[in-house]
């Protein structure tokens, strides 16, 4: 684990920013950042943003083929890995803006599975200050905080919480990789006050046994639905009123829900964040009206941008319902999206990688419930290919979290009259196969 004080973080950011400027990179430029979680990765993101240089933060677990496609699409001025960002801190320091002048650019996908860059552009000084103030006021970041980073820093939420803490003068402890043992060690060594986790982290902690959690004033969780027993365990184990859920996406944030409100309304993901409002269409599509500093476009994709926005409100295509007091209940994520361990997996992308395997005549990818990960990635194939061949092919072409954990070989796949695969029917059929196999054990 790595420990950052605010003073050390500020000095290192100034030197990292100096290194970026020495490369000739300037305001509005984008660069690809591909490295495992570390304090240096976090500081590089923050240093760049405070000079108006936008890091395109990519998952280091992606294959080179996957990375190359995203780097090309982002039209970057360069690409930095672990060795390069370590050397940046040896540069001469430069001055930094008080607030980040942009949001990092992350890639996400919709139901099409086509990666889309979420681009906020450069913020004015007023917008930049408002963005930081919104997070500070909501989560109460202060110089007294010590934030524990549990989730990979190529995701937007872990960066937001860690950066907000440093900007407020607090300290940050970074776990390069989450394990219950590493978490326990960090808690016992540093007594952190805040952390962000996905339900898969909490499940592993529950299974392994949690340490004394009395130092925490805030556990924020999101990323996937949290099973009720796990949610109740978290509320019982963490200090009173410290557990908060929020609902959001890479594109933007919708709601927050403190523990007490969830206890009164089990299943809700809360109400709109301050300064925002929610609406639900007749078909269940959830929309969120946001302030100017929270707007975005999809990089070089005006059609997707137009679909996402309606005036000052945006949607990511999720479905839900609002009760009379404004509490949101989600009825489903994007139609085909799989959320495994808090990470989005898009079936079409996996299917495209498997389709070119000899012996795969047809393939459909879907999620099945999983006690640890929320959902596990599964594939159903028609053809002569064996499950072992499908999984071996996936290992060559896909990052680990995208690879099917189970492969079902079927005679036919269920289709609608228009030829679309009925994924829900397929998932139900395969789930029954799993349940029958278990009953035969």
Short mmCIF file of C-alpha atoms in Angstrom, two decimals:
data_model
loop_
_atom_site.label_atom_id
_atom_site.label_comp_id
_atom_site.label_asym_id
_atom_site.label_seq_id
_atom_site.Cartn_x
_atom_site.Cartn_y
_atom_site.Cartn_z
CA UNK A 1 0.00 0.00 0.00
CA UNK A 2 1.09 3.60 -0.56
CA UNK A 3 0.44 6.59 1.71
CA UNK A 4 0.11 10.18 0.50
CA UNK A 5 -0.02 13.32 2.63
CA UNK A 6 -1.47 16.47 1.10
CA UNK A 7 1.89 18.28 1.24
CA UNK A 8 3.76 15.46 -0.46
CA UNK A 9 0.97 15.10 -3.00
CA UNK A 10 1.09 18.79 -3.89
CA UNK A 11 4.84 18.79 -4.46
CA UNK A 12 4.74 15.66 -6.59
CA UNK A 13 1.83 16.98 -8.64
CA UNK A 14 3.76 20.17 -9.44
CA UNK A 15 6.73 18.12 -10.62
CA UNK A 16 4.61 15.72 -12.65
CA UNK A 17 2.87 18.66 -14.32
CA UNK A 18 6.31 20.06 -15.13
CA UNK A 19 7.18 16.81 -16.83
CA UNK A 20 4.01 16.91 -18.91
CA UNK A 21 4.69 20.48 -20.01
CA UNK A 22 8.28 19.56 -20.86
CA UNK A 23 6.87 17.10 -23.40
CA UNK A 24 5.18 20.01 -25.13
CA UNK A 25 1.69 19.03 -23.98
CA UNK A 26 -0.69 21.84 -23.15
CA UNK A 27 -4.22 22.86 -22.27
CA UNK A 28 -6.86 20.80 -24.04
CA UNK A 29 -4.49 18.02 -25.09
CA UNK A 30 -5.36 14.41 -24.32
CA UNK A 31 -2.88 11.69 -23.43
CA UNK A 32 -3.41 8.00 -22.76
CA UNK A 33 -2.61 6.82 -19.24
CA UNK A 34 -2.21 3.05 -18.94
CA UNK A 35 -0.91 1.85 -15.57
CA UNK A 36 -2.01 -0.22 -12.58
CA UNK A 37 -3.39 1.53 -9.51
CA UNK A 38 -0.76 3.51 -7.62
CA UNK A 39 -0.24 6.81 -5.86
CA UNK A 40 1.72 8.01 -8.90
CA UNK A 41 -1.18 7.22 -11.24
CA UNK A 42 -3.55 9.23 -9.04
CA UNK A 43 -1.15 12.18 -8.86
CA UNK A 44 -0.58 12.14 -12.61
CA UNK A 45 -4.33 12.38 -13.23
CA UNK A 46 -4.70 15.25 -10.78
CA UNK A 47 -1.58 17.11 -11.93
CA UNK A 48 -2.65 16.94 -15.56
CA UNK A 49 -6.17 18.13 -14.86
CA UNK A 50 -4.89 21.09 -12.85
CA UNK A 51 -3.02 22.23 -15.98
CA UNK A 52 -5.99 21.59 -18.27
CA UNK A 53 -4.36 18.51 -19.83
CA UNK A 54 -6.82 15.63 -20.01
CA UNK A 55 -5.73 12.07 -19.16
CA UNK A 56 -7.54 9.32 -21.02
CA UNK A 57 -7.43 6.75 -18.22
CA UNK A 58 -7.44 3.19 -19.55
CA UNK A 59 -7.52 -0.18 -17.85
CA UNK A 60 -4.03 -1.70 -17.84
CA UNK A 61 -5.61 -5.18 -17.92
CA UNK A 62 -6.88 -4.66 -21.47
CA UNK A 63 -5.08 -6.48 -24.23
CA UNK A 64 -2.82 -4.46 -26.51
CA UNK A 65 -5.38 -4.89 -29.27
CA UNK A 66 -8.10 -3.39 -27.09
CA UNK A 67 -5.86 -0.55 -25.91
CA UNK A 68 -4.69 0.35 -29.40
CA UNK A 69 -8.25 0.85 -30.61
CA UNK A 70 -9.09 3.21 -27.74
CA UNK A 71 -5.82 5.15 -28.00
CA UNK A 72 -6.40 5.68 -31.72
CA UNK A 73 -9.98 6.84 -31.17
CA UNK A 74 -8.98 9.33 -28.45
CA UNK A 75 -6.51 11.10 -30.77
CA UNK A 76 -3.94 11.51 -28.00
CA UNK A 77 -0.63 13.39 -28.03
CA UNK A 78 1.10 10.45 -26.35
CA UNK A 79 0.78 7.39 -24.15
CA UNK A 80 2.30 6.95 -20.69
CA UNK A 81 2.81 3.75 -18.73
CA UNK A 82 4.18 3.02 -15.24
CA UNK A 83 7.82 3.75 -16.07
CA UNK A 84 7.06 7.06 -17.78
CA UNK A 85 4.85 8.43 -15.01
CA UNK A 86 7.44 7.49 -12.39
CA UNK A 87 10.05 9.61 -14.22
CA UNK A 88 7.70 12.61 -14.49
CA UNK A 89 8.14 13.31 -10.78
CA UNK A 90 11.83 14.04 -11.39
CA UNK A 91 10.92 17.15 -13.43
CA UNK A 92 11.11 20.78 -12.37
CA UNK A 93 7.94 21.95 -10.58
CA UNK A 94 5.39 24.30 -12.13
CA UNK A 95 2.39 26.16 -10.79
CA UNK A 96 -1.02 24.46 -10.70
CA UNK A 97 -4.59 25.71 -10.79
CA UNK A 98 -6.47 25.43 -7.50
CA UNK A 99 -9.10 23.19 -9.08
CA UNK A 100 -9.01 20.58 -11.86
CA UNK A 101 -9.81 22.24 -15.18
CA UNK A 102 -11.51 19.16 -16.63
CA UNK A 103 -12.70 15.67 -15.84
CA UNK A 104 -10.64 12.66 -16.89
CA UNK A 105 -11.78 11.04 -20.11
CA UNK A 106 -13.00 7.49 -19.57
CA UNK A 107 -14.40 5.05 -22.09
CA UNK A 108 -17.79 3.51 -21.57
CA UNK A 109 -20.33 1.78 -23.79
CA UNK A 110 -24.04 1.63 -24.27
CA UNK A 111 -26.12 -1.32 -25.32
CA UNK A 112 -24.28 -1.35 -28.63
CA UNK A 113 -21.05 -2.33 -26.89
CA UNK A 114 -19.13 0.23 -28.97
CA UNK A 115 -16.70 2.11 -26.69
CA UNK A 116 -17.46 5.80 -26.29
CA UNK A 117 -15.21 8.41 -24.72
CA UNK A 118 -16.95 10.57 -22.11
CA UNK A 119 -15.61 14.07 -22.73
CA UNK A 120 -16.28 17.10 -20.52
CA UNK A 121 -14.04 19.54 -22.35
CA UNK A 122 -12.29 22.31 -20.47
CA UNK A 123 -14.10 23.97 -17.57
CA UNK A 124 -14.13 27.67 -16.79
CA UNK A 125 -12.69 28.73 -13.45
CA UNK A 126 -16.22 29.06 -12.08
CA UNK A 127 -17.27 25.63 -13.35
CA UNK A 128 -14.10 24.03 -12.00
CA UNK A 129 -14.70 25.52 -8.57
CA UNK A 130 -18.35 24.43 -8.63
CA UNK A 131 -17.41 20.85 -9.51
CA UNK A 132 -15.07 20.59 -6.51
CA UNK A 133 -17.50 22.36 -4.20
CA UNK A 134 -20.31 19.96 -5.13
CA UNK A 135 -18.23 16.95 -4.08
CA UNK A 136 -16.93 18.66 -0.94
CA UNK A 137 -20.40 19.64 0.23
CA UNK A 138 -21.88 16.24 -0.49
CA UNK A 139 -19.18 14.05 1.05
CA UNK A 140 -17.70 16.46 3.57
CA UNK A 141 -14.07 16.11 2.48
CA UNK A 142 -11.69 17.82 4.88
CA UNK A 143 -8.05 17.99 5.95
CA UNK A 144 -8.92 15.53 8.74
CA UNK A 145 -9.81 12.78 6.26
CA UNK A 146 -7.70 9.79 5.35
CA UNK A 147 -9.19 8.08 2.31
CA UNK A 148 -8.57 4.40 1.52
CA UNK A 149 -8.54 3.56 -2.22
CA UNK A 150 -9.87 0.02 -2.73
CA UNK A 151 -11.05 0.11 -6.35
CA UNK A 152 -8.87 0.35 -9.48
CA UNK A 153 -7.98 3.92 -10.33
CA UNK A 154 -8.90 3.59 -14.01
CA UNK A 155 -12.53 4.02 -12.89
CA UNK A 156 -14.08 7.43 -12.36
CA UNK A 157 -15.47 7.03 -8.81
CA UNK A 158 -12.20 6.00 -7.09
CA UNK A 159 -10.45 8.96 -8.70
CA UNK A 160 -13.19 11.37 -7.58
CA UNK A 161 -13.06 10.34 -3.92
CA UNK A 162 -9.26 10.23 -3.72
CA UNK A 163 -8.74 13.49 -5.59
CA UNK A 164 -11.42 15.25 -3.54
CA UNK A 165 -9.66 14.22 -0.34
CA UNK A 166 -6.27 15.48 -1.51
CA UNK A 167 -7.71 18.77 -2.75
CA UNK A 168 -9.28 19.28 0.69
CA UNK A 169 -5.89 18.77 2.35
CA UNK A 170 -6.46 15.21 3.54
CA UNK A 171 -4.42 12.03 3.15
CA UNK A 172 -4.86 9.04 0.83
CA UNK A 173 -3.83 5.40 1.17
CA UNK A 174 -3.78 3.43 -2.10
CA UNK A 175 -4.19 -0.34 -2.24
CA UNK A 176 -2.57 -1.52 -5.44
CA UNK A 177 -4.96 -4.48 -5.33
CA UNK A 178 -7.87 -5.14 -2.99
CA UNK A 179 -7.81 -8.21 -0.78
CA UNK A 180 -9.45 -8.58 2.64
CA UNK A 181 -5.99 -8.97 4.16
CA UNK A 182 -4.68 -5.80 2.50
CA UNK A 183 -7.79 -3.91 3.58
CA UNK A 184 -7.38 -5.10 7.17
CA UNK A 185 -3.71 -4.13 7.19
CA UNK A 186 -4.52 -0.64 5.90
CA UNK A 187 -7.30 -0.15 8.45
CA UNK A 188 -5.13 -1.26 11.36
CA UNK A 189 -2.14 0.80 10.19
CA UNK A 190 -3.76 4.05 9.06
CA UNK A 191 -7.27 4.17 10.61
CA UNK A 192 -8.88 5.58 7.43
CA UNK A 193 -11.96 7.75 7.72
CA UNK A 194 -13.46 7.25 4.24
CA UNK A 195 -13.51 4.65 1.48
CA UNK A 196 -15.34 3.76 -1.71
CA UNK A 197 -16.18 0.13 -2.49
CA UNK A 198 -18.26 -1.91 -4.87
CA UNK A 199 -20.48 -4.67 -3.43
CA UNK A 200 -17.98 -7.33 -4.53
CA UNK A 201 -15.44 -5.83 -2.10
CA UNK A 202 -17.95 -5.90 0.71
CA UNK A 203 -18.86 -9.51 -0.07
CA UNK A 204 -15.22 -10.60 0.14
CA UNK A 205 -14.81 -8.68 3.38
CA UNK A 206 -17.91 -10.30 4.80
CA UNK A 207 -16.66 -13.77 3.88
CA UNK A 208 -13.16 -13.21 5.27
CA UNK A 209 -14.14 -11.30 8.39
CA UNK A 210 -13.86 -7.54 8.78
CA UNK A 211 -11.51 -5.74 11.18
CA UNK A 212 -12.65 -3.03 13.59
CA UNK A 213 -14.23 -0.42 11.30
CA UNK A 214 -14.73 2.25 13.93
CA UNK A 215 -12.45 4.80 12.24
CA UNK A 216 -14.76 5.25 9.24
CA UNK A 217 -17.13 8.17 8.96
CA UNK A 218 -18.03 7.29 5.34
CA UNK A 219 -18.36 4.11 3.32
CA UNK A 220 -19.68 5.01 -0.13
CA UNK A 221 -20.69 2.13 -2.36
CA UNK A 222 -21.95 1.88 -5.93
CA UNK A 223 -21.14 0.09 -9.17
CA UNK A 224 -23.72 -2.69 -9.03
CA UNK A 225 -26.85 -3.59 -7.07
CA UNK A 226 -26.06 -4.49 -3.48
CA UNK A 227 -27.93 -7.59 -2.21
CA UNK A 228 -30.12 -6.81 0.79
CA UNK A 229 -28.29 -9.16 3.23
CA UNK A 230 -24.94 -7.65 2.25
CA UNK A 231 -26.29 -4.13 2.57
CA UNK A 232 -27.64 -4.89 6.03
CA UNK A 233 -24.33 -6.46 7.06
CA UNK A 234 -22.50 -3.32 5.95
CA UNK A 235 -24.85 -1.08 7.90
CA UNK A 236 -24.42 -3.25 10.98
CA UNK A 237 -20.62 -3.46 10.79
CA UNK A 238 -19.67 0.10 9.84
CA UNK A 239 -20.32 2.98 12.28
CA UNK A 240 -23.83 4.39 12.54
CA UNK A 241 -24.86 6.59 9.61
CA UNK A 242 -21.58 6.01 7.78
CA UNK A 243 -22.89 3.84 4.92
CA UNK A 244 -24.02 5.72 1.81
CA UNK A 245 -25.05 4.34 -1.56
CA UNK A 246 -25.05 6.35 -4.74
CA UNK A 247 -26.25 5.68 -8.25
CA UNK A 248 -24.32 7.02 -11.18
CA UNK A 249 -22.25 6.16 -14.21
CA UNK A 250 -19.07 7.27 -15.91
CA UNK A 251 -21.17 9.92 -17.63
CA UNK A 252 -22.54 11.48 -14.45
CA UNK A 253 -24.10 11.11 -11.04
CA UNK A 254 -27.80 10.77 -10.25
CA UNK A 255 -28.57 10.00 -6.58
CA UNK A 256 -27.29 9.49 -3.06
CA UNK A 257 -28.84 7.44 -0.28
CA UNK A 258 -27.76 7.44 3.38
CA UNK A 259 -28.27 4.24 5.35
CA UNK A 260 -31.25 5.49 7.33
CA UNK A 261 -33.22 6.32 4.21
CA UNK A 262 -32.45 2.91 2.71
CA UNK A 263 -33.62 1.17 5.91
CA UNK A 264 -36.92 3.05 5.63
CA UNK A 265 -37.21 2.25 1.91
CA UNK A 266 -35.32 -0.99 1.15
CA UNK A 267 -34.22 -1.20 -2.45
CA UNK A 268 -34.04 2.51 -3.19
CA UNK A 269 -30.87 4.12 -4.53
CA UNK A 270 -31.92 7.42 -3.00
CA UNK A 271 -32.94 10.83 -4.22
CA UNK A 272 -31.34 13.27 -6.62
CA UNK A 273 -28.03 14.75 -5.56
CA UNK A 274 -28.22 18.40 -4.44
CA UNK A 275 -28.54 20.72 -7.40
CA UNK A 276 -30.00 17.98 -9.63
CA UNK A 277 -33.44 16.59 -10.36
CA UNK A 278 -34.80 13.28 -11.63
CA UNK A 279 -37.55 12.34 -14.05
CA UNK A 280 -38.76 9.00 -15.37
CA UNK A 281 -40.46 8.59 -18.75
CA UNK A 282 -43.51 6.43 -19.30
CA UNK A 283 -41.22 3.65 -20.54
CA UNK A 284 -39.16 3.84 -17.33
CA UNK A 285 -36.11 5.64 -18.74
CA UNK A 286 -34.39 7.62 -15.99
CA UNK A 287 -33.27 11.20 -16.71
CA UNK A 288 -31.19 13.53 -14.54
CA UNK A 289 -30.99 17.30 -14.89
CA UNK A 290 -27.50 18.54 -14.06
CA UNK A 291 -25.65 21.85 -13.65
CA UNK A 292 -23.42 23.20 -16.39
CA UNK A 293 -20.21 21.84 -14.86
CA UNK A 294 -21.54 18.27 -15.09
CA UNK A 295 -22.31 18.25 -18.81
CA UNK A 296 -20.52 15.93 -21.21
CA UNK A 297 -20.48 14.74 -24.78
CA UNK A 298 -19.50 11.42 -26.27
CA UNK A 299 -16.17 11.93 -27.98
CA UNK A 300 -16.64 12.25 -31.75
CA UNK A 301 -20.08 10.68 -31.49
CA UNK A 302 -22.75 13.37 -31.97
CA UNK A 303 -25.49 10.80 -32.56
CA UNK A 304 -24.92 9.11 -29.20
CA UNK A 305 -24.64 12.53 -27.54
CA UNK A 306 -27.96 13.61 -28.99
CA UNK A 307 -29.63 10.44 -27.71
CA UNK A 308 -28.20 10.97 -24.23
CA UNK A 309 -29.41 14.56 -23.75
CA UNK A 310 -32.81 16.22 -23.53
CA UNK A 311 -32.24 19.86 -22.67
CA UNK A 312 -30.25 19.92 -19.42
CA UNK A 313 -31.07 16.30 -18.59
CA UNK A 314 -29.17 13.18 -19.60
CA UNK A 315 -29.82 9.45 -19.50
CA UNK A 316 -27.65 6.36 -19.79
CA UNK A 317 -30.65 4.23 -20.71
CA UNK A 318 -31.31 2.74 -17.28
CA UNK A 319 -34.88 2.00 -16.22
CA UNK A 320 -36.52 2.84 -12.92
CA UNK A 321 -39.41 4.42 -11.05
CA UNK A 322 -39.81 7.29 -8.62
CA UNK A 323 -42.01 7.15 -5.53
CA UNK A 324 -44.07 10.11 -4.34
CA UNK A 325 -41.18 11.39 -2.21
CA UNK A 326 -38.69 11.37 -5.08
CA UNK A 327 -36.83 8.17 -4.18
CA UNK A 328 -35.57 6.24 -7.18
CA UNK A 329 -35.86 2.47 -7.57
CA UNK A 330 -33.98 0.89 -10.48
CA UNK A 331 -35.82 -1.76 -12.44
CA UNK A 332 -32.88 -2.68 -14.59
CA UNK A 333 -29.65 -1.52 -16.03
CA UNK A 334 -29.08 -1.10 -19.74
CA UNK A 335 -30.86 -3.92 -21.50
CA UNK A 336 -27.90 -6.21 -22.04
CA UNK A 337 -25.30 -4.82 -19.66
CA UNK A 338 -23.51 -7.21 -17.30
CA UNK A 339 -22.11 -5.68 -14.09
CA UNK A 340 -19.54 -8.01 -12.58
CA UNK A 341 -17.69 -6.84 -9.51
CA UNK A 342 -18.79 -3.28 -10.21
CA UNK A 343 -17.28 -3.36 -13.72
CA UNK A 344 -19.37 -3.01 -16.88
CA UNK A 345 -19.12 -5.85 -19.40
CA UNK A 346 -20.84 -5.35 -22.73
CA UNK A 347 -22.09 -8.56 -24.37
CA UNK A 348 -21.66 -7.38 -27.95
CA UNK A 349 -17.96 -6.68 -27.45
CA UNK A 350 -17.41 -10.18 -26.03
CA UNK A 351 -19.51 -11.75 -28.77
CA UNK A 352 -17.50 -9.99 -31.45
CA UNK A 353 -14.30 -11.39 -29.97
CA UNK A 354 -15.71 -14.94 -29.92
CA UNK A 355 -17.42 -14.93 -33.30
CA UNK A 356 -14.21 -15.41 -35.26
CA UNK A 357 -13.40 -18.69 -33.49
CA UNK A 358 -13.77 -21.63 -35.83
CA UNK A 359 -16.67 -23.79 -34.72
CA UNK A 360 -18.73 -20.89 -33.33
CA UNK A 361 -21.75 -20.54 -35.60
CA UNK A 362 -23.64 -18.27 -33.23
CA UNK A 363 -22.90 -16.85 -29.80
CA UNK A 364 -24.77 -14.86 -27.17
CA UNK A 365 -23.26 -13.43 -23.99
CA UNK A 366 -25.26 -12.72 -20.86
CA UNK A 367 -24.96 -12.53 -17.08
CA UNK A 368 -26.07 -14.93 -14.39
CA UNK A 369 -26.38 -14.09 -10.68
CA UNK A 370 -23.20 -14.62 -8.69
CA UNK A 371 -22.92 -14.39 -4.90
CA UNK A 372 -19.48 -12.77 -4.98
CA UNK A 373 -19.46 -10.66 -8.14
CA UNK A 374 -23.13 -9.77 -8.50
CA UNK A 375 -23.13 -11.25 -11.99
CA UNK A 376 -20.74 -13.54 -13.85
CA UNK A 377 -20.16 -13.42 -17.58
CA UNK A 378 -21.56 -16.43 -19.47
CA UNK A 379 -21.68 -17.40 -23.13
CA UNK A 380 -23.99 -19.69 -25.07
CA UNK A 381 -22.67 -20.99 -28.39
CA UNK A 382 -24.09 -22.96 -31.27
CA UNK A 383 -21.58 -24.98 -33.28
CA UNK A 384 -18.79 -27.49 -32.91
CA UNK A 385 -16.58 -25.39 -30.61
CA UNK A 386 -16.07 -26.80 -27.11
CA UNK A 387 -16.36 -24.70 -23.94
CA UNK A 388 -12.62 -25.14 -23.43
CA UNK A 389 -11.86 -23.79 -26.91
CA UNK A 390 -14.14 -20.78 -26.37
CA UNK A 391 -12.46 -19.91 -23.07
CA UNK A 392 -8.97 -20.36 -24.53
CA UNK A 393 -9.89 -18.03 -27.40
CA UNK A 394 -11.25 -15.47 -24.92
CA UNK A 395 -7.98 -15.52 -22.98
CA UNK A 396 -6.16 -14.40 -26.13
CA UNK A 397 -8.51 -11.57 -27.01
CA UNK A 398 -10.20 -10.21 -23.90
CA UNK A 399 -9.25 -8.79 -20.53
CA UNK A 400 -9.90 -11.20 -17.62
CA UNK A 401 -13.10 -9.53 -16.39
CA UNK A 402 -14.69 -9.84 -19.85
CA UNK A 403 -13.99 -13.55 -20.33
CA UNK A 404 -16.92 -15.97 -19.98
CA UNK A 405 -16.74 -17.89 -16.72
CA UNK A 406 -19.24 -20.45 -18.04
CA UNK A 407 -19.87 -21.59 -21.60
CA UNK A 408 -23.06 -23.43 -22.60
CA UNK A 409 -23.23 -25.34 -25.89
CA UNK A 410 -26.79 -25.30 -27.27
CA UNK A 411 -28.50 -26.59 -30.38
CA UNK A 412 -30.23 -23.26 -31.02
CA UNK A 413 -30.46 -19.82 -29.45
CA UNK A 414 -33.86 -18.24 -28.73
CA UNK A 415 -34.74 -15.41 -31.12
CA UNK A 416 -37.52 -12.89 -31.51
CA UNK A 417 -39.55 -12.70 -34.69
CA UNK A 418 -37.21 -9.97 -35.94
CA UNK A 419 -34.11 -12.08 -35.32
CA UNK A 420 -32.88 -10.56 -32.07
CA UNK A 421 -31.63 -12.92 -29.38
CA UNK A 422 -33.93 -13.17 -26.38
CA UNK A 423 -31.21 -12.79 -23.77
CA UNK A 424 -33.51 -12.97 -20.75
CA UNK A 425 -34.99 -16.25 -21.97
CA UNK A 426 -31.49 -17.52 -22.68
CA UNK A 427 -30.26 -16.58 -19.22
CA UNK A 428 -33.27 -18.26 -17.61
CA UNK A 429 -32.71 -21.45 -19.62
CA UNK A 430 -29.03 -21.65 -18.71
CA UNK A 431 -29.72 -20.79 -15.07
CA UNK A 432 -32.13 -23.73 -14.91
CA UNK A 433 -29.37 -25.93 -16.34
CA UNK A 434 -27.02 -24.80 -13.59
CA UNK A 435 -29.66 -25.36 -10.90
CA UNK A 436 -30.45 -28.83 -12.23
CA UNK A 437 -26.76 -29.74 -12.26
CA UNK A 438 -26.44 -28.62 -8.65
CA UNK A 439 -29.47 -30.67 -7.61
CA UNK A 440 -27.87 -33.74 -9.25
CA UNK A 441 -24.61 -33.37 -7.34
#
